[in-house]
Coordinates of C-alpha atoms and ligand atoms in Angstrom, one line a residue:
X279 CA -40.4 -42.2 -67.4
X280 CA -38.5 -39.3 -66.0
X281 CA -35.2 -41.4 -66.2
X282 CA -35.9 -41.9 -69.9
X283 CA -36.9 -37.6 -70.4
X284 CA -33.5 -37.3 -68.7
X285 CA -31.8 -39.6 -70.7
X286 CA -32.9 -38.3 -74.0
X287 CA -32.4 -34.6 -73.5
X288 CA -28.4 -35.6 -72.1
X289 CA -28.3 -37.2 -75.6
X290 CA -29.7 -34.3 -77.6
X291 CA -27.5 -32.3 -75.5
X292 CA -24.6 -34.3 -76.3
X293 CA -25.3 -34.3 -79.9
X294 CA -25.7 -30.9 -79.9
X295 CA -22.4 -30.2 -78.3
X296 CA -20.6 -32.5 -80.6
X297 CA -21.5 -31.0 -84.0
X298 CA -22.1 -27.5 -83.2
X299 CA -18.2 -26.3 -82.9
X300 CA -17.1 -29.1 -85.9
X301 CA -19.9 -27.2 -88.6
X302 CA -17.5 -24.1 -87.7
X303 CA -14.2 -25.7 -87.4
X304 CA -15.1 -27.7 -91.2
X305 CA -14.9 -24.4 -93.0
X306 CA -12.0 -23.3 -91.4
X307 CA -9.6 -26.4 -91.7
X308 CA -7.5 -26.2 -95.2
X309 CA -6.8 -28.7 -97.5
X310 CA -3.5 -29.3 -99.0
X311 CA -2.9 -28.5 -102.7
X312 CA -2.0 -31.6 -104.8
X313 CA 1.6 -30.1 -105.4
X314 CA 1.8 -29.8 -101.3
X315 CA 0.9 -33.8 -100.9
X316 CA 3.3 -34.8 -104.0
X317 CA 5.9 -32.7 -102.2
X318 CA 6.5 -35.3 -99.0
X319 CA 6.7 -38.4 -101.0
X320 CA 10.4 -38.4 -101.2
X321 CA 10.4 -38.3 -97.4
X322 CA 7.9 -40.8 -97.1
X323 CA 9.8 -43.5 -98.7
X324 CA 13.0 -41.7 -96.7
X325 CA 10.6 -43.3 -93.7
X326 CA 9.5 -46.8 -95.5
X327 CA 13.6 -46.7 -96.4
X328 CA 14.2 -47.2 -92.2
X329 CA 12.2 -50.2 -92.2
X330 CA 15.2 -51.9 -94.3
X331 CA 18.1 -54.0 -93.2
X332 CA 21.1 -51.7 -92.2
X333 CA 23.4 -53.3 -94.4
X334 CA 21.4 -52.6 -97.3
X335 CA 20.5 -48.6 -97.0
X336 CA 24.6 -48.0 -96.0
X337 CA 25.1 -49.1 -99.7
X338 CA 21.5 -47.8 -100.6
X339 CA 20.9 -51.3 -102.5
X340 CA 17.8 -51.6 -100.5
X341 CA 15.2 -52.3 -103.5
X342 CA 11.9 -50.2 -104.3
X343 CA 12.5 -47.7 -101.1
X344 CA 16.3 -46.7 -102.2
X345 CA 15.0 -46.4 -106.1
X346 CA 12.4 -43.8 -105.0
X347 CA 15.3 -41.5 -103.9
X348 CA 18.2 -42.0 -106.0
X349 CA 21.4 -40.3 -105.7
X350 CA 21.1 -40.5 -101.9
X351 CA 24.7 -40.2 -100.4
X352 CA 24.6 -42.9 -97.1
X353 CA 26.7 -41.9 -94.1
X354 CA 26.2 -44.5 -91.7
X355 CA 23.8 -47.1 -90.6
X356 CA 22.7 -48.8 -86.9
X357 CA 20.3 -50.7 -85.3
X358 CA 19.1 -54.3 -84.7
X359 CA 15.7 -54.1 -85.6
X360 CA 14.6 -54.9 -81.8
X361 CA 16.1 -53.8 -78.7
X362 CA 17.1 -50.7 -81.2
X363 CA 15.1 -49.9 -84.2
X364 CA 17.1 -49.5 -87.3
X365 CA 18.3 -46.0 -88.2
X366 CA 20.5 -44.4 -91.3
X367 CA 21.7 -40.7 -91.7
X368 CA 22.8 -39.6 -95.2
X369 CA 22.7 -36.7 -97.7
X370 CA 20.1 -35.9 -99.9
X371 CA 21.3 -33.9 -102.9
X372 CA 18.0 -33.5 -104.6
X373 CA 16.7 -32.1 -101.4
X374 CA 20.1 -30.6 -100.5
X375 CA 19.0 -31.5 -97.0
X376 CA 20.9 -34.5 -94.0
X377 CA 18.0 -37.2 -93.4
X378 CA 18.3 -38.8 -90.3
X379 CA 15.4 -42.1 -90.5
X380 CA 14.3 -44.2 -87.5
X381 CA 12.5 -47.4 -88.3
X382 CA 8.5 -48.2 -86.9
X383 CA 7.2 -51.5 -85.4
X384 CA 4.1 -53.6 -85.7
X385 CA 1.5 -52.0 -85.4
X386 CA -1.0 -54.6 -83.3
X387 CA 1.8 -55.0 -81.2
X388 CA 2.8 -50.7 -80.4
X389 CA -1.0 -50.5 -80.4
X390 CA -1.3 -53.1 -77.3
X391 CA 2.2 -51.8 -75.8
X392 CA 0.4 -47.8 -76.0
X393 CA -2.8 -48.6 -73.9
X394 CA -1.7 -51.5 -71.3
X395 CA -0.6 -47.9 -69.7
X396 CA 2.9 -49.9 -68.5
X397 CA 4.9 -47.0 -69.0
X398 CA 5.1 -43.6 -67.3
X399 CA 5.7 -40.0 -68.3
X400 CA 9.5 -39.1 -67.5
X401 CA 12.1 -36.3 -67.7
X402 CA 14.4 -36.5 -70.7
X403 CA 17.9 -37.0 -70.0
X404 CA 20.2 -34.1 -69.4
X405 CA 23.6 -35.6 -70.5
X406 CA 21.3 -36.1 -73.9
X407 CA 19.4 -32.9 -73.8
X408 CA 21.3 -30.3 -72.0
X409 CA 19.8 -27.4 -70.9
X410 CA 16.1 -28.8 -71.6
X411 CA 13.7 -27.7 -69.2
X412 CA 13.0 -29.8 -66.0
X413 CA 8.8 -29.2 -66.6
X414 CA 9.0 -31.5 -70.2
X415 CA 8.5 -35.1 -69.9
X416 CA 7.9 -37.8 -72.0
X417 CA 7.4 -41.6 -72.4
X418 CA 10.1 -43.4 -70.6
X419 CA 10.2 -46.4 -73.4
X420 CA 10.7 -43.8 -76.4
X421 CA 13.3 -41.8 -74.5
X422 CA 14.8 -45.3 -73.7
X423 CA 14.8 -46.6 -77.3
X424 CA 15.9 -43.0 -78.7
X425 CA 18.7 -42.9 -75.7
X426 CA 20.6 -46.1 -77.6
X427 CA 21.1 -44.6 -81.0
X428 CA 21.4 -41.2 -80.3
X429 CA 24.9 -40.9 -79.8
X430 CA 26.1 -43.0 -83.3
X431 CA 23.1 -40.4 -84.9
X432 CA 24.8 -37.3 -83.6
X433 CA 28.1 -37.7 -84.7
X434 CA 26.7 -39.3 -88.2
X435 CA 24.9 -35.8 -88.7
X436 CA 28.4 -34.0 -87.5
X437 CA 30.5 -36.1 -90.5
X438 CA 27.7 -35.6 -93.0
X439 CA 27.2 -31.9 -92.4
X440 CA 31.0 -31.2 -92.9
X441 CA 31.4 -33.5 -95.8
X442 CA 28.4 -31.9 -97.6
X443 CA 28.5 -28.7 -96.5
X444 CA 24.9 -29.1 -95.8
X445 CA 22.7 -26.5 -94.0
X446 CA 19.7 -28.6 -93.5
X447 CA 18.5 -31.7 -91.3
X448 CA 15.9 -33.4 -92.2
X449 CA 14.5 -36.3 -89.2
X450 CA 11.9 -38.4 -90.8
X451 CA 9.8 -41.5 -89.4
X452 CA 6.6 -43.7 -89.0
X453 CA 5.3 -45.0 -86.3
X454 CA 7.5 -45.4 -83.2
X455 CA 10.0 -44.4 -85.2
X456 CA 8.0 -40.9 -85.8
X457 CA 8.6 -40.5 -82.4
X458 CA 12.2 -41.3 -82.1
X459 CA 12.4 -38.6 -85.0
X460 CA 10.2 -36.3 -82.9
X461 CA 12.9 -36.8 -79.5
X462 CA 16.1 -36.3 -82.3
X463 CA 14.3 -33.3 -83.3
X464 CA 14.8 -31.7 -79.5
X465 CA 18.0 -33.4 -79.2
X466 CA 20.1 -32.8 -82.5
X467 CA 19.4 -29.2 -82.8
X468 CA 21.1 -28.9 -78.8
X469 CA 24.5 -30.2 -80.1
X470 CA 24.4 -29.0 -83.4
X471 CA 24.2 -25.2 -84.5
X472 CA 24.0 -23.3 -87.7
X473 CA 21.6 -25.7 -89.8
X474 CA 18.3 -25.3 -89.9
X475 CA 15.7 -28.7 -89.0
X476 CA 12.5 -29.9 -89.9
X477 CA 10.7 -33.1 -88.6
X478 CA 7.9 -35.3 -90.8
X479 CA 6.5 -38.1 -88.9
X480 CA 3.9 -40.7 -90.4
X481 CA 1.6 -42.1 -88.1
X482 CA 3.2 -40.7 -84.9
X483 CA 1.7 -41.9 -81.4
X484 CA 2.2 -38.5 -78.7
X485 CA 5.3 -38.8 -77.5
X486 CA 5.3 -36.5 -74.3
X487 CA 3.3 -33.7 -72.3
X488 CA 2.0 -30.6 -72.6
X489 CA 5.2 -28.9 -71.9
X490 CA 7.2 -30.9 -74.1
X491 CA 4.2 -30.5 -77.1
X492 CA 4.6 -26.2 -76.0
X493 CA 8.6 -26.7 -76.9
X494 CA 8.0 -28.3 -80.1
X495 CA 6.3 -25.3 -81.5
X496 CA 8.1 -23.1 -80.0
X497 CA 11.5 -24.2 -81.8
X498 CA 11.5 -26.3 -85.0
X499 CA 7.9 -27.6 -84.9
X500 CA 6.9 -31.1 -87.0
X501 CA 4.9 -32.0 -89.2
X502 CA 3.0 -35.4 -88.8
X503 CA 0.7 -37.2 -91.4
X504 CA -2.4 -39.4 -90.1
X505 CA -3.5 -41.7 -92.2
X506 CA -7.6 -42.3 -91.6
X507 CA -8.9 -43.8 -88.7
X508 CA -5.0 -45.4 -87.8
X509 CA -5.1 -45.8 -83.6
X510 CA -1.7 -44.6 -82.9
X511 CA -2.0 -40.8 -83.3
X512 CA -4.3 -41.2 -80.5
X513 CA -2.4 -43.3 -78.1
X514 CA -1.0 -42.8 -75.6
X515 CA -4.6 -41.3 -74.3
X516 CA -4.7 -37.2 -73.6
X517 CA -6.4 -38.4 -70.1
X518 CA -2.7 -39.8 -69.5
X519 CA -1.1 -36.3 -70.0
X520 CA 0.4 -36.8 -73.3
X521 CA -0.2 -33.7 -76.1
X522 CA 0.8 -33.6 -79.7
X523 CA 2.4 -30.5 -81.2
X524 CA 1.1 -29.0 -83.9
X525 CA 1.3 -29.6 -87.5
X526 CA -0.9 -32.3 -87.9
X527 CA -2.3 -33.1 -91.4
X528 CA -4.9 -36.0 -91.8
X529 CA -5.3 -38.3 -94.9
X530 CA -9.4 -38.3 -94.5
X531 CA -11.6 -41.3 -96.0
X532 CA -12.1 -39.1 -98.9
X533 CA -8.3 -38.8 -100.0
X534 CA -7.9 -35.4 -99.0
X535 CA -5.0 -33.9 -97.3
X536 CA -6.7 -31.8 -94.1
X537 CA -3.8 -29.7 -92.6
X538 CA -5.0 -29.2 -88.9
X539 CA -4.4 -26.4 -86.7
X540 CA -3.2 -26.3 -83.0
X541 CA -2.1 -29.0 -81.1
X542 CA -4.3 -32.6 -80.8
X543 CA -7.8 -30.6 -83.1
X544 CA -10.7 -32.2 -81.9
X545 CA -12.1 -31.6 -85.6
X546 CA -13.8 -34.6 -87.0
X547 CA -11.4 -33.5 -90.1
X548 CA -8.2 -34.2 -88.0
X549 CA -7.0 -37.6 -85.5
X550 CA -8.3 -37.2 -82.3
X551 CA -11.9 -35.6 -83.4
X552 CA -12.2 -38.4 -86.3
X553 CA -10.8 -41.4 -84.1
X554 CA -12.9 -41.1 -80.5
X555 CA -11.1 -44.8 -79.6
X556 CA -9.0 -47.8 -80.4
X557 CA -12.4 -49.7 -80.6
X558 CA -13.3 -47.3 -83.5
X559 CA -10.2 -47.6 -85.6
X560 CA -8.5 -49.5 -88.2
X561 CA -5.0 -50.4 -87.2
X562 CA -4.7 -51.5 -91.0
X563 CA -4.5 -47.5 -92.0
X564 CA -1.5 -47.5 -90.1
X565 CA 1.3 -48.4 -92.6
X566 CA -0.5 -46.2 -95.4
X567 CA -0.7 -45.4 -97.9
X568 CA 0.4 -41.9 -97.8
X569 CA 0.1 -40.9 -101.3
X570 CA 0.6 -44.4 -102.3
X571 CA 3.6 -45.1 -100.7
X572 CA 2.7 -48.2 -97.9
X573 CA 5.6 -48.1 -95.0
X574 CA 7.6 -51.3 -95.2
X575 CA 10.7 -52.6 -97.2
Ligands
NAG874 C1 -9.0 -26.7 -85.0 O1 -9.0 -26.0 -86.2 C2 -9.9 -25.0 -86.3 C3 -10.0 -24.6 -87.8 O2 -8.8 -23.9 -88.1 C4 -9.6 -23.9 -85.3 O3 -10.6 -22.9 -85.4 C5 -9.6 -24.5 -83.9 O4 -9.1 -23.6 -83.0 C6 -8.6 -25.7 -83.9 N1 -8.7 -26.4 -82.6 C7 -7.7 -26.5 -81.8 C8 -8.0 -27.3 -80.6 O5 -6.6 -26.1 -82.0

């Protein structure tokens, strides 16, 4: 009897904790205008565009994803589509901007790799990232898999930045290849001065720790779009150190756009307060759509 009293008022308790800070935090979280949303859909399909075969976006005769941005102006091309994701930098006219792409994987399969915990948090390279401080670490697979493209990335920026005159660099990604935007993000603007960056990432897992999250808004920031109830913005867990920056904005069940403040918003509006676990998720949200575009070529 007194176990079951006990148990009760933990529950109410619980509940109350729960709902009390989201009824504040609802009226406070913004929703984006339907001319912000139509505004990233050339740099979503920029994203879907990584998933295609090298060969195909260096001649930009890659189908649906290369029609969506026409006039694109490829520099180069890499990858193998496993030990190295595919990648492509070009110029942009339209958006007078350099995009720089990294391809995702499947999803059931980065899902599994993100919570069998079988990686560690590590300290980024300082050939790569020169100067960066010793407290930032990050997942030792996505540094891995960002370390074996990013020198054929840096010099494809160099020659398309010259050629174009450009004075914008635009990293874009889903998936795991949101977060090998997020690293070229740290590491492009270390080699490169006089251009200004920005990072969009679809679906993006947390790529490193609270120090390395603290750096990201400190310097260009990033913005990365949730779709639903998708797992991977959650993994890996926050209980294994890993924090996202800010400039989250979720796709919520009801189609609107929530741009969340601060860094991993336990709103029910935003990721981690709308996804509690894997168990409660739908890894099928993960390739989209985002604004109608599904990620895939
Ligand atoms: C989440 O967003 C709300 C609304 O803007 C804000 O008041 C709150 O501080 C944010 N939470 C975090 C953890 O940043």
């Amino acid at each position: 009897m007194a176990l079951r009293l006990l148990l009760s008022t933990l529950f109410s308790l619980i509940a109350t904790v729960r709902s009390a800070p989201l009824l504040g935090a609802r009226q406070s979280i913004t929703a984006l205008s339907s001319t912000q949303i139509s505004s990233f859909k050339p740099f979503t399909f920029f994203a879907s565009t990584a998933y295609c075969q090298p060969s195909t976006t260096l001649t930009w005769s890659c189908g649906a994803n290369c029609a969506a941005n026409v006039g694109f102006i490829p520099t180069a091309s890499g990858g193998d589509g496993s030990d190295t994701q595919f990648w492509y930098v070009g110029f942009s006219p339209v958006q007078s901007t350099v995009i720089v792409a990294h391809q995702g994987t499947d999803p059931s399969q980065l899902v599994a790799d993100l919570t069998d915990a079988d990686f560690v948090l590590t300290k980024l390279d300082p050939k790569l990232f020169p100067g960066i401080p010793s407290s930032i670490e990050v997942h030792n697979g996505f540094a891995a898999s960002h370390a074996r493209s990013a020198p054929a990335i840096l010099a494809a920026v160099q020659k398309t930045i010259s050629a174009h005159n450009a004075k914008s660099v635009t990293v874009v990604g889903h998936s795991l290849g949101a977060a090998l935007s997020l690293l070229d993000s740290v590491y492009l603007p270390l080699h490169i001065s006089g251009v200004s960056f920005r990072m969009i990432g679809y679906g993006m897992p947390r790529v490193g720790n609270q120090a390395f999250a603290n750096y990201i808004d400190q310097h260009a920031g990033a913005t990365h779009i949730n779709n639903k109830e998708d797992p991977v913005p959650i993994l890996p867990g926050r209980f294994l150190g890993f924090v996202h920056p800010s400039g989250e904005v979720h796709i919520e069940d009801s189609g609107e756009w929530a741009m969340c403040p601060g860094q991993d918003n336990t709103s029910t509006q935003c990721s981690t307060g709308d996804v509690p676990n894997v168990l409660e998720s739908n890894v099928n949200d993960h390739d989209g759509p985002y604004d109608g575009v599904t990620m895939g070529c």
